[in-house]
Short mmCIF file of C-alpha atoms in Angstrom, two decimals:
data_model
loop_
_atom_site.label_atom_id
_atom_site.label_comp_id
_atom_site.label_asym_id
_atom_site.label_seq_id
_atom_site.Cartn_x
_atom_site.Cartn_y
_atom_site.Cartn_z
CA MET F 304 75.46 55.13 119.27
CA ASP F 305 78.50 56.71 119.18
CA GLN F 306 78.74 60.21 121.02
CA MET F 307 77.43 62.55 117.91
CA SER F 308 79.60 65.47 117.39
CA PHE F 309 78.98 67.04 113.87
CA LEU F 310 75.81 67.13 111.61
CA TRP F 311 75.29 68.23 107.77
CA LEU F 312 71.77 70.10 107.66
CA GLU F 313 71.30 70.14 103.63
CA ILE F 314 68.42 72.76 104.25
CA THR F 315 67.58 73.12 100.40
CA GLY F 316 67.78 71.42 97.17
CA ARG F 317 67.81 74.91 95.33
CA CYS F 318 71.31 75.96 93.71
CA SER F 319 72.13 78.74 91.20
CA HIS F 320 74.62 76.26 89.55
CA ARG F 321 74.01 72.85 88.30
CA CYS F 322 77.30 71.38 88.76
CA VAL F 323 78.35 68.52 86.68
CA HIS F 324 78.95 66.13 89.63
CA CYS F 325 76.60 67.41 92.17
CA TYR F 326 76.19 64.62 94.98
CA ALA F 327 72.95 66.18 95.59
CA ASP F 328 71.44 66.55 92.37
CA SER F 329 71.01 70.33 93.11
CA SER F 330 69.65 72.94 90.47
CA PRO F 331 67.84 76.14 89.94
CA GLY F 332 64.62 73.98 89.80
CA GLY F 333 65.44 72.27 93.21
CA SER F 334 63.22 73.17 95.98
CA HIS F 335 63.61 73.67 99.78
CA GLY F 336 62.05 70.51 100.68
CA THR F 337 59.20 70.14 103.38
CA MET F 338 61.50 70.86 106.67
CA THR F 339 60.00 74.26 107.93
CA VAL F 340 62.16 76.59 109.82
CA SER F 341 60.69 75.61 112.88
CA ASP F 342 61.59 72.05 111.99
CA TRP F 343 65.33 72.98 111.35
CA ARG F 344 65.08 74.82 114.80
CA ARG F 345 63.70 71.73 116.59
CA VAL F 346 66.54 69.44 115.00
CA ILE F 347 69.25 72.25 116.05
CA ASP F 348 67.82 72.20 119.55
CA ASP F 349 68.19 67.94 119.87
CA ALA F 350 71.55 68.33 118.09
CA ALA F 351 72.49 70.72 121.05
CA ALA F 352 70.82 68.14 123.65
CA LEU F 353 72.51 65.41 121.92
CA GLY F 354 76.07 67.04 122.64
CA VAL F 355 76.94 68.05 119.14
CA GLU F 356 79.70 70.36 118.53
CA MET F 357 79.51 72.09 115.15
CA VAL F 358 76.63 71.72 112.57
CA GLN F 359 77.41 72.58 108.77
CA PHE F 360 74.81 74.41 106.73
CA ILE F 361 75.14 72.92 103.11
CA GLY F 362 72.74 72.18 100.22
CA GLY F 363 72.09 72.73 97.41
CA GLU F 364 73.13 76.48 97.89
CA PRO F 365 72.21 77.58 101.90
CA THR F 366 72.22 81.06 100.84
CA MET F 367 69.49 80.65 98.65
CA HIS F 368 67.49 79.64 101.74
CA PRO F 369 65.38 82.48 103.30
CA GLY F 370 66.17 81.40 106.82
CA LEU F 371 69.47 80.66 106.74
CA ALA F 372 70.54 83.69 108.72
CA ALA F 373 67.71 82.87 111.44
CA LEU F 374 68.79 79.24 111.70
CA VAL F 375 72.76 80.50 112.17
CA ASP F 376 71.67 82.56 114.89
CA HIS F 377 69.72 79.85 116.58
CA ALA F 378 72.35 77.53 116.21
CA LEU F 379 75.11 79.84 117.82
CA GLY F 380 72.91 80.71 120.58
CA ARG F 381 72.68 76.94 121.32
CA GLY F 382 76.48 77.37 121.59
CA LEU F 383 76.85 75.22 118.36
CA ALA F 384 79.73 76.03 115.89
CA VAL F 385 78.52 76.82 112.28
CA GLU F 386 80.06 76.02 109.08
CA VAL F 387 77.93 77.49 105.98
CA PHE F 388 79.09 75.24 102.75
CA SER F 389 78.45 77.91 99.74
CA HIS F 390 79.80 78.37 96.11
CA LEU F 391 79.93 81.86 97.27
CA ALA F 392 78.92 83.10 93.81
CA HIS F 393 76.39 85.60 95.59
CA VAL F 394 76.19 86.70 99.33
CA THR F 395 73.86 89.85 100.47
CA THR F 396 75.02 92.12 102.96
CA GLU F 397 73.00 90.73 105.65
CA LEU F 398 74.54 87.30 104.96
CA TRP F 399 78.11 89.07 105.27
CA GLU F 400 77.16 90.21 108.56
CA VAL F 401 76.19 86.64 109.95
CA PHE F 402 78.80 85.16 108.36
CA SER F 403 81.15 87.57 110.47
CA ARG F 404 79.71 86.25 113.56
CA PRO F 405 82.22 84.72 116.10
CA GLY F 406 81.87 80.81 115.82
CA VAL F 407 81.13 80.87 112.29
CA SER F 408 82.88 79.95 109.22
CA LEU F 409 82.98 79.15 105.54
CA ALA F 410 83.59 76.72 103.11
CA THR F 411 83.69 76.62 99.37
CA SER F 412 84.53 74.51 96.58
CA TYR F 413 87.33 75.31 93.77
CA TYR F 414 87.70 73.82 90.54
CA SER F 415 90.17 75.65 88.04
CA ASP F 416 92.24 78.62 87.56
CA ASP F 417 90.64 78.72 84.38
CA ALA F 418 87.04 80.66 84.41
CA SER F 419 85.89 78.75 81.08
CA GLU F 420 86.86 75.45 82.82
CA HIS F 421 85.48 76.36 86.17
CA GLU F 422 82.23 77.38 84.37
CA ALA F 423 82.09 74.18 82.44
CA ILE F 424 81.88 72.32 85.47
CA THR F 425 79.30 74.63 87.46
CA GLN F 426 77.20 75.27 84.25
CA ARG F 427 76.62 78.62 85.09
CA ARG F 428 78.38 81.88 83.59
CA GLY F 429 80.15 84.17 85.84
CA SER F 430 80.76 81.70 88.57
CA TYR F 431 84.48 81.73 88.54
CA ALA F 432 84.69 85.39 88.88
CA ASP F 433 81.97 85.70 91.56
CA THR F 434 83.67 82.74 93.67
CA LYS F 435 86.86 84.28 93.34
CA ALA F 436 85.71 87.81 94.42
CA ASN F 437 83.77 86.74 97.28
CA ILE F 438 86.94 84.19 98.83
CA ALA F 439 88.71 87.35 98.82
CA GLU F 440 86.21 89.48 100.33
CA ALA F 441 85.67 86.45 102.97
CA LEU F 442 89.31 86.95 103.53
CA ARG F 443 89.01 90.58 103.83
CA ARG F 444 86.73 90.12 106.57
CA SER F 445 88.65 88.13 108.69
CA ILE F 446 86.41 85.34 108.09
CA PRO F 447 87.53 81.51 108.89
CA LEU F 448 87.39 79.92 105.21
CA ARG F 449 88.86 76.52 103.90
CA ALA F 450 88.08 75.57 100.13
CA GLY F 451 88.32 72.17 98.49
CA VAL F 452 89.48 71.67 95.11
CA ILE F 453 87.29 68.54 93.58
CA ASP F 454 89.35 66.80 91.19
CA LEU F 455 86.98 65.59 88.26
CA SER F 456 89.53 64.75 85.38
CA ASP F 457 93.29 64.29 84.39
CA ALA F 458 93.39 67.28 82.32
CA GLN F 459 91.41 69.89 84.83
CA ARG F 460 93.80 72.08 86.30
CA THR F 461 93.40 71.35 89.58
CA GLU F 462 97.20 72.08 90.62
CA GLN F 463 96.84 75.81 89.12
CA ALA F 464 93.65 76.02 91.00
CA GLN F 465 95.20 75.19 94.62
CA ASN F 466 98.06 77.67 93.60
CA GLU F 467 95.62 80.36 93.12
CA LEU F 468 93.96 79.68 96.04
CA VAL F 469 97.12 80.08 97.98
CA ASN F 470 98.08 83.53 96.27
CA LEU F 471 94.45 84.62 97.23
CA GLY F 472 95.49 83.84 101.06
CA VAL F 473 92.86 81.08 101.65
CA PRO F 474 94.55 79.28 105.09
CA SER F 475 93.24 75.85 104.65
CA ILE F 476 92.93 74.13 100.90
CA GLY F 477 92.34 70.50 100.57
CA TYR F 478 91.52 67.86 97.94
CA ASP F 479 89.09 65.51 96.84
CA ARG F 480 88.31 63.44 93.86
CA LEU F 481 84.96 62.89 92.40
CA ARG F 482 82.57 60.87 93.79
CA GLN F 483 80.10 59.13 91.83
CA VAL F 484 77.11 59.91 93.81
CA GLY F 485 74.11 62.23 92.19
CA ARG F 486 75.26 63.67 89.00
CA GLY F 487 78.75 62.37 89.68
CA VAL F 488 78.14 58.78 88.95
CA ARG F 489 80.37 58.07 85.95
CA ALA F 490 81.57 54.55 85.56
CA GLU F 491 80.35 53.28 88.89
CA GLU F 492 77.12 53.59 91.11
CA ALA F 493 76.46 55.03 94.52
CA SER F 494 77.76 52.47 96.97
CA VAL F 495 79.93 52.23 100.09
CA GLU F 496 82.98 52.46 97.63
CA GLN F 497 82.27 56.25 97.32
CA LEU F 498 82.30 56.98 100.94
CA CYS F 499 85.27 58.46 103.12
CA GLY F 500 85.37 55.58 105.60
CA GLN F 501 83.95 57.32 108.64
CA CYS F 502 80.16 57.83 107.63
CA GLY F 503 78.01 57.22 110.57
CA ASP F 504 80.88 57.66 113.04
CA GLY F 505 79.63 60.08 115.46
CA VAL F 506 77.87 62.33 112.45
CA ALA F 507 75.17 62.22 110.38
CA ALA F 508 73.08 64.34 107.50
CA ILE F 509 69.62 65.86 107.44
CA SER F 510 67.72 66.14 104.13
CA PRO F 511 65.36 69.01 102.71
CA ASP F 512 62.60 66.40 103.50
CA GLY F 513 63.70 65.57 107.03
CA ALA F 514 65.53 62.35 106.05
CA VAL F 515 68.50 61.12 108.27
CA TRP F 516 71.69 59.72 106.28
CA PRO F 517 74.85 58.78 107.84
CA CYS F 518 76.46 61.24 105.88
CA VAL F 519 75.33 63.52 102.79
CA PHE F 520 77.04 60.94 100.26
CA SER F 521 74.99 57.82 101.69
CA ARG F 522 71.79 58.80 100.27
CA TRP F 523 70.72 55.52 99.56
CA LEU F 524 70.59 54.73 103.30
CA PRO F 525 67.71 56.77 105.17
CA ILE F 526 67.71 55.31 108.80
CA GLY F 527 64.63 57.90 109.72
CA SER F 528 62.57 61.26 109.39
CA VAL F 529 62.95 63.62 112.00
CA LEU F 530 59.53 64.75 110.82
CA GLU F 531 58.08 61.52 112.32
CA ALA F 532 60.49 61.16 115.14
CA GLU F 533 63.12 62.75 117.46
CA LEU F 534 66.75 63.02 116.02
CA ALA F 535 68.00 60.95 119.50
CA THR F 536 65.48 58.28 118.87
CA ILE F 537 66.27 57.88 115.17
CA LEU F 538 69.89 57.80 115.84
CA ALA F 539 69.73 55.49 118.56
CA SER F 540 67.20 52.87 116.53
CA PRO F 541 67.92 49.30 116.15
CA TYR F 542 67.56 49.79 112.13
CA ALA F 543 70.57 52.78 112.69
CA ASP F 544 72.39 50.37 114.61
CA ARG F 545 72.53 47.95 111.96
CA VAL F 546 73.39 50.42 109.05
CA ARG F 547 76.47 51.61 111.27
CA ALA F 548 77.49 48.16 111.66
CA GLU F 549 77.13 46.94 108.01
CA LEU F 550 78.89 50.38 107.17
CA ALA F 551 81.43 49.77 109.91
CA GLU F 552 81.96 45.99 108.26
CA ALA F 553 82.49 47.43 104.80
CA PHE F 554 84.83 49.97 105.90
CA ALA F 555 87.08 47.40 107.73
CA ALA F 556 87.26 45.23 104.76
CA ARG F 557 89.04 47.97 102.72
CA PRO F 558 92.86 47.35 102.28
CA GLN F 559 94.20 50.38 103.92
CA PRO F 560 95.76 51.36 107.30
CA ALA F 561 93.69 52.52 110.20
CA VAL F 562 92.92 56.01 110.34
CA SER F 563 92.39 58.18 112.89
CA LYS F 564 88.50 59.17 113.73
CA CYS F 565 87.39 62.11 111.79
CA SER F 566 85.38 63.94 114.38
CA PRO F 567 86.12 66.17 116.41
CA ASP F 568 89.94 65.80 115.99
CA PRO F 569 92.02 65.54 113.87
CA CYS F 570 89.66 66.34 110.66
CA TYR F 571 86.64 68.41 111.74
CA PRO F 572 84.64 68.51 110.16
CA ASP F 573 85.62 66.06 107.53
CA CYS F 574 83.74 63.67 105.09
CA ASN F 575 81.73 66.44 103.36
CA PRO F 576 81.84 67.48 99.96
CA ALA F 577 85.38 68.20 99.61
CA CYS F 578 86.92 65.92 101.95
CA GLN F 579 89.68 63.38 101.47
CA PRO F 580 88.33 59.42 101.05
CA THR F 581 90.42 58.70 104.43
CA CYS F 582 91.33 60.84 107.06
CA ALA F 583 95.13 61.82 106.69
CA PRO F 584 97.22 63.39 109.31
CA ARG F 585 96.14 67.08 110.53
CA CYS F 586 97.98 70.19 108.94
CA SER F 587 99.25 72.57 111.53
CA PRO F 588 97.64 75.94 112.16
CA THR F 589 100.72 77.78 110.62
CA CYS F 590 101.30 75.11 108.03
CA ASN F 591 101.97 76.06 104.34
CA PRO F 592 99.06 75.02 102.42
CA THR F 593 101.21 74.29 99.22
CA SER F 594 102.95 71.35 101.31
CA CYS F 595 99.65 70.15 102.83
CA ARG F 596 98.28 69.17 99.86
CA PRO F 597 96.53 66.95 98.41
CA ASN F 598 95.91 64.85 101.72
CA SER F 599 95.00 67.74 104.24
CA CYS F 600 92.51 67.64 106.47
CA TRP F 601 90.37 70.38 107.45
CA PRO F 602 91.26 72.29 110.69
CA LYS F 603 88.90 72.61 113.38
CA TYR F 604 87.52 76.15 113.68
CA ARG F 605 87.18 77.72 116.81
CA SER F 606 85.53 81.14 117.69
#
C-alpha cells in the first residue's frame, strides 16, 4: 500500500439538487447512510494515524449533513487540512464560520453563465443565483476557493462560465469532461475508462454506508467497509492490493504519456468530481486562470 495522503469522505447521499450528470446519483430523497458521526470521527482518527494530510467532505451535498461542522472541527483537531466540496447553494451562518477557519477550503462546480442552462443541469430553480452569490461571499470572506466547470455538451457555455468565474475573482478554475458514472452514464458504462488514472494511488474514498473505494468514481470496486474493519486493515488487504494492481495495469495500457503522481503534489487534491482526466502541470499560485484552462490542476491549499 502506498502512503495515504488524501481521503474523500462522502458523508451523505442527500442533495437539494438533482444534477443530470451526478456520479453519486444524489437527490433530495437521498440519505445520510448508515455511518454515524462517531463512525466518521473514527475514520478521521484512522486517517490521521495513516499519515493522511487532507480530507475532502463531499456528497451528495455535505452542508446538508447535520454533523458537518463537528466533523470539520474534528479533522482540524487531528491536524488534517479540510476541503468541503459543495454546490454552495445554501450556507448557514454557522457553516460560514466553520469555512472561515484556518485550514479549511471550499470547492464547487459551475456549469454556465446562463441561469436557465445552469439550472437545467442542476434541476433546481434558483441554483445559479444562489451558487454565484455564495461564491462571491466566500471570496469576500477570503476563504480559499476553487471552482470546476463541468462540460456536458458541445453547446454548453463552458468558456463563458470560466470567464464569469474569472471576473468574480475565483483564483483557481478547472475544467472536466462528463464522467459516465451514476446519472452521468450516456453512451458508455461506468468503467476504468471513466477514471483519471490515479485512483487508489495514495487516495481512497468512503461512502455514507462505509464502503471503501479507490476513488469516488470507482464505485463498483468496493475493497471493504469501515463498519467491519479498520481503515488501515482494509487498505493493506490482499484484495485491495489486487484491485490497485488491476487498475494500475489498465491505466498503464492507455496510450498517453506518463504523468506526475496526483497526490500530494502537483495536483492536490486531484481526481475529484471536477478534475482533469489526467494530471497536467500545476498552475502557479500567481497565474491567470484564463491562461491555465482547460488543463489546470488544483493548487494545494495550506493554512
